[in-house]
mmCIF file with all atom_site columns, N, CA and C in Angstrom:
data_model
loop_
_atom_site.group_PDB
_atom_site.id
_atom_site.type_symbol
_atom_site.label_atom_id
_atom_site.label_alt_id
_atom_site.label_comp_id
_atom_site.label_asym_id
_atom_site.label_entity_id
_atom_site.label_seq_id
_atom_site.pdbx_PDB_ins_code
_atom_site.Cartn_x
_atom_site.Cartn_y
_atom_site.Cartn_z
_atom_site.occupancy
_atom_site.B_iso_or_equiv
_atom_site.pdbx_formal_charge
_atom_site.auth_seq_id
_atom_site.auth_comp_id
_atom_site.auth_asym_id
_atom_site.auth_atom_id
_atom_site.pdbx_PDB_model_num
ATOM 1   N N  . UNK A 1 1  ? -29.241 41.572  -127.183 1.00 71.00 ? 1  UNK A N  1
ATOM 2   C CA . UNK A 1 1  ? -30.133 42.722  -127.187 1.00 71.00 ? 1  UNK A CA 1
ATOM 3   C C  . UNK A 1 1  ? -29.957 43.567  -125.926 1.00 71.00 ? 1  UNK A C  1
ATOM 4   N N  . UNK A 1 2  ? -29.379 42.796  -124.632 1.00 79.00 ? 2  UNK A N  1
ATOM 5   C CA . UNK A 1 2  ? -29.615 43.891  -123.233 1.00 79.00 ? 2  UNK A CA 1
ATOM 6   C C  . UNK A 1 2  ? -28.262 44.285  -123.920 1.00 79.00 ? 2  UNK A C  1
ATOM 7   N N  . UNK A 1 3  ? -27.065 44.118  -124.607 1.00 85.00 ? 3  UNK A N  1
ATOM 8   C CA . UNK A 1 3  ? -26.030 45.419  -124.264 1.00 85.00 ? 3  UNK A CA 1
ATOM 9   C C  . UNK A 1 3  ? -26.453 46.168  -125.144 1.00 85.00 ? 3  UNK A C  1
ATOM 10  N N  . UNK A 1 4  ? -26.840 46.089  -126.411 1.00 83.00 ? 4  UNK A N  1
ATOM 11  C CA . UNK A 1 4  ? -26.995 47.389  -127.484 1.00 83.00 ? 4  UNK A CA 1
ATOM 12  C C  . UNK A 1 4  ? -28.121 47.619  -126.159 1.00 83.00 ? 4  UNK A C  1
ATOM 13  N N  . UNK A 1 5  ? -29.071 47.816  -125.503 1.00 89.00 ? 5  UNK A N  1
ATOM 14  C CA . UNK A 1 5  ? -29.846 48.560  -124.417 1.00 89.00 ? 5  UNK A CA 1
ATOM 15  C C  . UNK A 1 5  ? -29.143 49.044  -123.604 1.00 89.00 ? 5  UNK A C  1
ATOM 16  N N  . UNK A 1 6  ? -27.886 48.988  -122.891 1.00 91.00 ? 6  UNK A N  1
ATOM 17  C CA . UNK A 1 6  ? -27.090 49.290  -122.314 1.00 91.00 ? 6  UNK A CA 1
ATOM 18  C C  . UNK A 1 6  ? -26.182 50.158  -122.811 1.00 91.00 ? 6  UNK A C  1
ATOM 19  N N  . UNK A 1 7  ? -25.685 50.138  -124.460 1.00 92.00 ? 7  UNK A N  1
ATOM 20  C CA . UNK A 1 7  ? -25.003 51.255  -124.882 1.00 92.00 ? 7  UNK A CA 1
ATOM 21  C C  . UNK A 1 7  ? -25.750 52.585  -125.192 1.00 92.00 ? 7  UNK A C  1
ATOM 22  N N  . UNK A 1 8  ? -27.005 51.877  -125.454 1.00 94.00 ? 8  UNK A N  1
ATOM 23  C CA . UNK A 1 8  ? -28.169 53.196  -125.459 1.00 94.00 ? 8  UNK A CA 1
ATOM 24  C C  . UNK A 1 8  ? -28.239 54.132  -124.493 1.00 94.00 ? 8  UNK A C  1
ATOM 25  N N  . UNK A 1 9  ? -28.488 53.689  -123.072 1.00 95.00 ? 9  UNK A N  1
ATOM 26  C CA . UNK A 1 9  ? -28.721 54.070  -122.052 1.00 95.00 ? 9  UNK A CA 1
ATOM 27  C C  . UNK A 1 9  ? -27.128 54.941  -121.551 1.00 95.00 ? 9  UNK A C  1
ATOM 28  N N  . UNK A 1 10 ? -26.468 54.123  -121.599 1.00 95.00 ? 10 UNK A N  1
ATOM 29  C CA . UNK A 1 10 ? -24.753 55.099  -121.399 1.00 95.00 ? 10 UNK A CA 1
ATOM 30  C C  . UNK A 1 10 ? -25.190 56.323  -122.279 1.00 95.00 ? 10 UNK A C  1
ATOM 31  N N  . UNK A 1 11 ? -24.935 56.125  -123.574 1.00 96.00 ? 11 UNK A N  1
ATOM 32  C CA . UNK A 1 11 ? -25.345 56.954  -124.739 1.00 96.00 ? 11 UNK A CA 1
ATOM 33  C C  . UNK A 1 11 ? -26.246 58.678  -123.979 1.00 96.00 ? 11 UNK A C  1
ATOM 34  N N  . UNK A 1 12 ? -27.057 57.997  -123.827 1.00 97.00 ? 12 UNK A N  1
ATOM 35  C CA . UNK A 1 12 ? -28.116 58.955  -123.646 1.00 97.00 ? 12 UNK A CA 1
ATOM 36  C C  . UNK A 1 12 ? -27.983 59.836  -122.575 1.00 97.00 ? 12 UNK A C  1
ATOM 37  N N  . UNK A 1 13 ? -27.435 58.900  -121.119 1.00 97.00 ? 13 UNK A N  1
ATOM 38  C CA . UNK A 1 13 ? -26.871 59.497  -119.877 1.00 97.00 ? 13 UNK A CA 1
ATOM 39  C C  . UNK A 1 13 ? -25.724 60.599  -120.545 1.00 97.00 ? 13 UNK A C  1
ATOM 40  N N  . UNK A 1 14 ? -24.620 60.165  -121.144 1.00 98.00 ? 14 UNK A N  1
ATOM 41  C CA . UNK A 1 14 ? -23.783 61.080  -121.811 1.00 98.00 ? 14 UNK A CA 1
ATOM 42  C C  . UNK A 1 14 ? -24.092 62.281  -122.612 1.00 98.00 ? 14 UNK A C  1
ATOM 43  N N  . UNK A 1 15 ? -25.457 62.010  -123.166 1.00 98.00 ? 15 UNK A N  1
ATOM 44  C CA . UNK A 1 15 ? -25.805 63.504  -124.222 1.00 98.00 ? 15 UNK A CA 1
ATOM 45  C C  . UNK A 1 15 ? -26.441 64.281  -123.196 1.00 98.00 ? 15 UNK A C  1
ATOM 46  N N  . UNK A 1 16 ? -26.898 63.730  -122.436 1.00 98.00 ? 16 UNK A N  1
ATOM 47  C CA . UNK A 1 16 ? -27.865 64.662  -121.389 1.00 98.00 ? 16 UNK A CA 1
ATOM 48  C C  . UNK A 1 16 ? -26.847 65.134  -120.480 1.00 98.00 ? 16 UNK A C  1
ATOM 49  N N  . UNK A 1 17 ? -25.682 64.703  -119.938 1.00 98.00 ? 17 UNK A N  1
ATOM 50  C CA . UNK A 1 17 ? -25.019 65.263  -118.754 1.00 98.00 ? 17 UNK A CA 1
ATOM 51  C C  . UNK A 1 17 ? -24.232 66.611  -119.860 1.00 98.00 ? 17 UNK A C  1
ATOM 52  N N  . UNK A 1 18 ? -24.020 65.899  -121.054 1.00 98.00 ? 18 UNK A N  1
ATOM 53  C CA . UNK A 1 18 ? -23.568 67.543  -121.653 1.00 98.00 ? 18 UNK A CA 1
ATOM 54  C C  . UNK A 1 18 ? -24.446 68.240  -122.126 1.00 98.00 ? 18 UNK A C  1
ATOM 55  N N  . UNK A 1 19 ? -25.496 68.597  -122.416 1.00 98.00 ? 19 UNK A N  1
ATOM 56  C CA . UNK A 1 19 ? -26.479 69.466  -122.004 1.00 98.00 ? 19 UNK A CA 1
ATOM 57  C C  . UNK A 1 19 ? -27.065 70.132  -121.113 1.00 98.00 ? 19 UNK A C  1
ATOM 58  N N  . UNK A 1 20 ? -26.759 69.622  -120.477 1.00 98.00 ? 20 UNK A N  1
ATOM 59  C CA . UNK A 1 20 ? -27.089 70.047  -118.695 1.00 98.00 ? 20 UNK A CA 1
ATOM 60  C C  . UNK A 1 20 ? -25.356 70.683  -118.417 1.00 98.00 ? 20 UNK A C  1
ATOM 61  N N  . UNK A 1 21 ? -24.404 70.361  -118.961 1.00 98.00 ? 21 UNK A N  1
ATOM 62  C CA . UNK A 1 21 ? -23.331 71.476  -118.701 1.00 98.00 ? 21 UNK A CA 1
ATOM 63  C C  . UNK A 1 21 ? -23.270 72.517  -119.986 1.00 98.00 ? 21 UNK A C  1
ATOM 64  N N  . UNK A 1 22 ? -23.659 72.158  -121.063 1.00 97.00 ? 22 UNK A N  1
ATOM 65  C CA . UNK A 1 22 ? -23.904 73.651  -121.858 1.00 97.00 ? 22 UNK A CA 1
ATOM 66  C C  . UNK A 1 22 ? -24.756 74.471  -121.345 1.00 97.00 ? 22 UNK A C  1
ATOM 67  N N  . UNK A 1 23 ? -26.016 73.621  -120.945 1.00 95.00 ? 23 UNK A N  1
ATOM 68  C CA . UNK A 1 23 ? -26.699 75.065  -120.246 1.00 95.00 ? 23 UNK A CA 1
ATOM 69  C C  . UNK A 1 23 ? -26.017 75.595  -119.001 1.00 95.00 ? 23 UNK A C  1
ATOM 70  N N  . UNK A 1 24 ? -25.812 75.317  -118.311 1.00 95.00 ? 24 UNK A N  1
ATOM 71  C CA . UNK A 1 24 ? -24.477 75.438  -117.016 1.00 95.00 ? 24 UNK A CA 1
ATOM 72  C C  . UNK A 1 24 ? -23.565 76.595  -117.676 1.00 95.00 ? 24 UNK A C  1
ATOM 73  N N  . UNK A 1 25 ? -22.850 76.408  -118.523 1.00 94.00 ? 25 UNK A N  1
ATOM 74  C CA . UNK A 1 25 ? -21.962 77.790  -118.841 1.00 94.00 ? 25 UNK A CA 1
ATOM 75  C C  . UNK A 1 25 ? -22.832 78.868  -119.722 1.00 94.00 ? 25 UNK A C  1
ATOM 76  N N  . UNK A 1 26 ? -23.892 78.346  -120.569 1.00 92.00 ? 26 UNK A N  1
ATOM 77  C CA . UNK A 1 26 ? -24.188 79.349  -121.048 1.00 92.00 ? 26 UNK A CA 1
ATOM 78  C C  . UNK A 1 26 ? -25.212 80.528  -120.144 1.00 92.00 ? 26 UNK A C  1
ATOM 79  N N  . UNK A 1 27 ? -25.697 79.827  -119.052 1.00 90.00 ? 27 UNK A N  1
ATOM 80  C CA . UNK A 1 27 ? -25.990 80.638  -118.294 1.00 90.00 ? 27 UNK A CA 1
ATOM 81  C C  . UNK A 1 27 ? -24.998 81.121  -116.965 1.00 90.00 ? 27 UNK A C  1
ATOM 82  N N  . UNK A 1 28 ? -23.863 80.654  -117.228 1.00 91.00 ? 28 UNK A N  1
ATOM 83  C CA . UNK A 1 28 ? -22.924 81.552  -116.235 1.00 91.00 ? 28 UNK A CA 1
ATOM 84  C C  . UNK A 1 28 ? -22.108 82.627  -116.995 1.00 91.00 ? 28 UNK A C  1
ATOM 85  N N  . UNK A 1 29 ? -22.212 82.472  -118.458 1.00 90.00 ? 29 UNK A N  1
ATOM 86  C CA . UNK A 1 29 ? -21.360 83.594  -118.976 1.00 90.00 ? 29 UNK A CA 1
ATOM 87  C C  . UNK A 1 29 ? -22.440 84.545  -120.121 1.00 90.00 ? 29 UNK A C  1
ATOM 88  N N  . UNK A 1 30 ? -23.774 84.479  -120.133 1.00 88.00 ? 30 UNK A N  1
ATOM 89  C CA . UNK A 1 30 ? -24.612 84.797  -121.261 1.00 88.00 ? 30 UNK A CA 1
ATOM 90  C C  . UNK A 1 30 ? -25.682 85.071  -119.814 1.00 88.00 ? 30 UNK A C  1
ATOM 91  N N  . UNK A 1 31 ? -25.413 84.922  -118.746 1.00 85.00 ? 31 UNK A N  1
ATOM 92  C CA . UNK A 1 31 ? -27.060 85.436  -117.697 1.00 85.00 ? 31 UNK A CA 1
ATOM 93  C C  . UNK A 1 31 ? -27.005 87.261  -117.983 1.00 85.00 ? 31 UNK A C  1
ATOM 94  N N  . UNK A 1 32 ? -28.075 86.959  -117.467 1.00 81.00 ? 32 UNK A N  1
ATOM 95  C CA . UNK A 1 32 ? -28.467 88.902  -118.126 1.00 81.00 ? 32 UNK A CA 1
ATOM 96  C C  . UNK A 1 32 ? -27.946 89.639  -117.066 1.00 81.00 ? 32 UNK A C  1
ATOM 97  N N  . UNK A 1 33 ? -27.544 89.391  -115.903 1.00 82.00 ? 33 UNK A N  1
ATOM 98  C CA . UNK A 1 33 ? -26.668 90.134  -114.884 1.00 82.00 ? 33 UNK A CA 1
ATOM 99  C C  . UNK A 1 33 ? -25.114 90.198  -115.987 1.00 82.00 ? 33 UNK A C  1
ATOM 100 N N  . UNK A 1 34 ? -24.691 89.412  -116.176 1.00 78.00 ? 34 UNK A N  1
ATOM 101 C CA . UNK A 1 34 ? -23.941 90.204  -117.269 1.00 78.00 ? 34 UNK A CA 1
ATOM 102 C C  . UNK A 1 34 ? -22.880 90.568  -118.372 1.00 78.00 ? 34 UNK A C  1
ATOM 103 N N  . UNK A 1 35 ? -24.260 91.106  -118.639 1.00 80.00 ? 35 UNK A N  1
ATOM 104 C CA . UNK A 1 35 ? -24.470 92.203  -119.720 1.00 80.00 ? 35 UNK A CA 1
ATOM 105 C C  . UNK A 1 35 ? -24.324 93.464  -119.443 1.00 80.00 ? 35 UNK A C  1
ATOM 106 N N  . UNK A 1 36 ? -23.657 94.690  -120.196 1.00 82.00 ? 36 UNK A N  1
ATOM 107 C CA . UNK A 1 36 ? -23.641 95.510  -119.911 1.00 82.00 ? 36 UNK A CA 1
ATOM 108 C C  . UNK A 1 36 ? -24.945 96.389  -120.223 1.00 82.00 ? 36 UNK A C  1
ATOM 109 N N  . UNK A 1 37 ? -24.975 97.565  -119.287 1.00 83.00 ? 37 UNK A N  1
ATOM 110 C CA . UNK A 1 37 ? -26.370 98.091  -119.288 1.00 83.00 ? 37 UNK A CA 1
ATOM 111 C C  . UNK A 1 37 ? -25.925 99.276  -120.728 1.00 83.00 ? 37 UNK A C  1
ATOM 112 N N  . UNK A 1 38 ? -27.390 99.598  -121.493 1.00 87.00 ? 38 UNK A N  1
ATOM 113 C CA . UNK A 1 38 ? -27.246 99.870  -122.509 1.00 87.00 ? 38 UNK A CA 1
ATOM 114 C C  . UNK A 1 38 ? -28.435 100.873 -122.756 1.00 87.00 ? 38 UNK A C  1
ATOM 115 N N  . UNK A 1 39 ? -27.945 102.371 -122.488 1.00 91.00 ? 39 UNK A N  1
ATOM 116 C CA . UNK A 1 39 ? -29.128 103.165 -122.507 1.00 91.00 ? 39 UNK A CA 1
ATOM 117 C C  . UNK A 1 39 ? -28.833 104.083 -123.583 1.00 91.00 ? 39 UNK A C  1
ATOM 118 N N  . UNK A 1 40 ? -30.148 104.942 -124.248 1.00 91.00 ? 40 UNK A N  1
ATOM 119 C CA . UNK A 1 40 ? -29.506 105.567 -124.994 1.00 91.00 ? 40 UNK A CA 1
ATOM 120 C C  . UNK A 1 40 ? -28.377 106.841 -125.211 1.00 91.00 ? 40 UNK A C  1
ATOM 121 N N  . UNK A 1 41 ? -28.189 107.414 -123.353 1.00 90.00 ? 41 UNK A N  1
ATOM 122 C CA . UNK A 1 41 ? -26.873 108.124 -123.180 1.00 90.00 ? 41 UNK A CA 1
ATOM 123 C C  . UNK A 1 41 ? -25.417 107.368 -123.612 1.00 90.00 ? 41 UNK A C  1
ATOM 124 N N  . UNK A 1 42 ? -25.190 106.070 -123.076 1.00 86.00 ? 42 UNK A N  1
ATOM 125 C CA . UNK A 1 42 ? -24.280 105.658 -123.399 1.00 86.00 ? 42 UNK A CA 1
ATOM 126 C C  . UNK A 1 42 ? -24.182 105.423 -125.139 1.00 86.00 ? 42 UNK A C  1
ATOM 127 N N  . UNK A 1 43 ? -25.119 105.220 -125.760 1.00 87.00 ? 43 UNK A N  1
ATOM 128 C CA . UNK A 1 43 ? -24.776 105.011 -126.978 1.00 87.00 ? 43 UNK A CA 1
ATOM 129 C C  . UNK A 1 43 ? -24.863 106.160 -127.603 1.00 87.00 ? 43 UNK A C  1
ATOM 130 N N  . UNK A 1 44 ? -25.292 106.954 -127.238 1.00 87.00 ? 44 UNK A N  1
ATOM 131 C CA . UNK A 1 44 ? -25.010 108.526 -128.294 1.00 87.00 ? 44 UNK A CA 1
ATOM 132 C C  . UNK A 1 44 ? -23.947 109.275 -127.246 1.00 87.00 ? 44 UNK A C  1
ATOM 133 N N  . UNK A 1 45 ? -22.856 108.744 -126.253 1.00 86.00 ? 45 UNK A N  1
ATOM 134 C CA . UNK A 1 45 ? -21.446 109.051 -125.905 1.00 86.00 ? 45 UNK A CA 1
ATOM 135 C C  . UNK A 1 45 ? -20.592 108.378 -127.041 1.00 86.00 ? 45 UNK A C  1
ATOM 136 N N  . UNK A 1 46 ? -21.004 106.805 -127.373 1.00 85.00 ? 46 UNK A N  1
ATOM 137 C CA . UNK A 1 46 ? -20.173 106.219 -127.908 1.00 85.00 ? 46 UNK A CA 1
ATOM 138 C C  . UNK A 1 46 ? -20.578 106.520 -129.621 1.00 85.00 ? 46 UNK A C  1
ATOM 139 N N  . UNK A 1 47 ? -21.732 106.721 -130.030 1.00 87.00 ? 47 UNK A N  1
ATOM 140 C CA . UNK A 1 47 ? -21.470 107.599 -131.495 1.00 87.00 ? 47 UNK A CA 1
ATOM 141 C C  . UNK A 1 47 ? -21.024 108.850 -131.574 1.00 87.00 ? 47 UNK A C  1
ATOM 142 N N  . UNK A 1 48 ? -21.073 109.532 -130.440 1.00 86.00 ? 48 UNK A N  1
ATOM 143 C CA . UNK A 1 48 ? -20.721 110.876 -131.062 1.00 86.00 ? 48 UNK A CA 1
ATOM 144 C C  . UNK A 1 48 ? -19.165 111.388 -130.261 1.00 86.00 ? 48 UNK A C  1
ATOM 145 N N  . UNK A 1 49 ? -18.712 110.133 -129.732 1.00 82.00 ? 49 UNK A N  1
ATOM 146 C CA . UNK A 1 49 ? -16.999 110.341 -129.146 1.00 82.00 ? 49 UNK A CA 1
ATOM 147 C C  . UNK A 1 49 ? -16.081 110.352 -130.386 1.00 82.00 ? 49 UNK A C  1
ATOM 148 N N  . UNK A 1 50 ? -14.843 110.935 -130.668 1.00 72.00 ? 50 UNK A N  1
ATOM 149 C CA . UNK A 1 50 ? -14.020 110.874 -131.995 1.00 72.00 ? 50 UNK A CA 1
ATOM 150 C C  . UNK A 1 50 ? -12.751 110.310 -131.337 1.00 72.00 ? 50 UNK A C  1
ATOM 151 N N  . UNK A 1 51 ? -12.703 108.728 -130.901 1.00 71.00 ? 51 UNK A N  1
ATOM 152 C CA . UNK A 1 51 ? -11.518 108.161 -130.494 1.00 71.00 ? 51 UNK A CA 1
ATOM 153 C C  . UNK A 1 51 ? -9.872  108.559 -130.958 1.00 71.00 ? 51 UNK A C  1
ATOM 154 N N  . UNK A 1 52 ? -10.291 108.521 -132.976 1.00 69.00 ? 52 UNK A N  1
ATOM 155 C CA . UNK A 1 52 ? -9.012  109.360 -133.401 1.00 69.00 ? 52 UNK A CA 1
ATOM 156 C C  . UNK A 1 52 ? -8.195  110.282 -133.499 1.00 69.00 ? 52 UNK A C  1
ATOM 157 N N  . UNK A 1 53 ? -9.160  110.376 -133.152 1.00 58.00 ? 53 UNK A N  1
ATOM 158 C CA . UNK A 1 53 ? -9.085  112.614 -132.988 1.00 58.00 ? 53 UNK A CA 1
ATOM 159 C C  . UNK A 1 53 ? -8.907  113.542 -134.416 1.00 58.00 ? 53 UNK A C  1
ATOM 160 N N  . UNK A 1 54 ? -9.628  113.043 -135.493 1.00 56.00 ? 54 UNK A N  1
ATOM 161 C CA . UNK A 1 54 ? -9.347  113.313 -136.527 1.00 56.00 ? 54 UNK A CA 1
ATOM 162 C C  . UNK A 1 54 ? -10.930 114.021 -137.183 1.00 56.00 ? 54 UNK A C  1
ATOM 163 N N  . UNK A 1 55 ? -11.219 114.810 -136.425 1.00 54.00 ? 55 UNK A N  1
ATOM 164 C CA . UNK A 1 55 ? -12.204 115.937 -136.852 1.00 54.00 ? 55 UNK A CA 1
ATOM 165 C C  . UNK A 1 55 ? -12.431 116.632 -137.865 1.00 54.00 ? 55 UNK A C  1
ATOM 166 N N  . UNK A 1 56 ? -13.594 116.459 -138.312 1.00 54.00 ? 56 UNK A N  1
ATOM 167 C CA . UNK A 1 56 ? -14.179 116.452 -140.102 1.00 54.00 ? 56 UNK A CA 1
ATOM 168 C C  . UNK A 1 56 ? -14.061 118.208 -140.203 1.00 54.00 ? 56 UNK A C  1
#
């Protein structure tokens, strides 16, 4: 009974140290520093720019 308690305990140390590194990257590549800033000038540059140049 102490090793199945012992594989538990490994077990558990292991799910938690990778959780504690998913949150680790997801807040080094998903933190709100960044993100790009998003106002409504920039988005009515980027709807009303014609990249193709193919004018209606």
């Amino acid at each position: 009974m102490k090793r199945k308690w012992a594989l538990r305990q490994e077990i558990s140390w292991v799910i938690a140290a990778k959780i504690l590194l998913l949150a680790a990257l997801f807040t080094l590549f998903f933190a709100p520093s960044k993100r790009p800033k998003i106002d409504a000038d920039a988005v009515s540059r980027h709807l009303l720019s014609n990249p193709r140049g193919n004018a209606p």
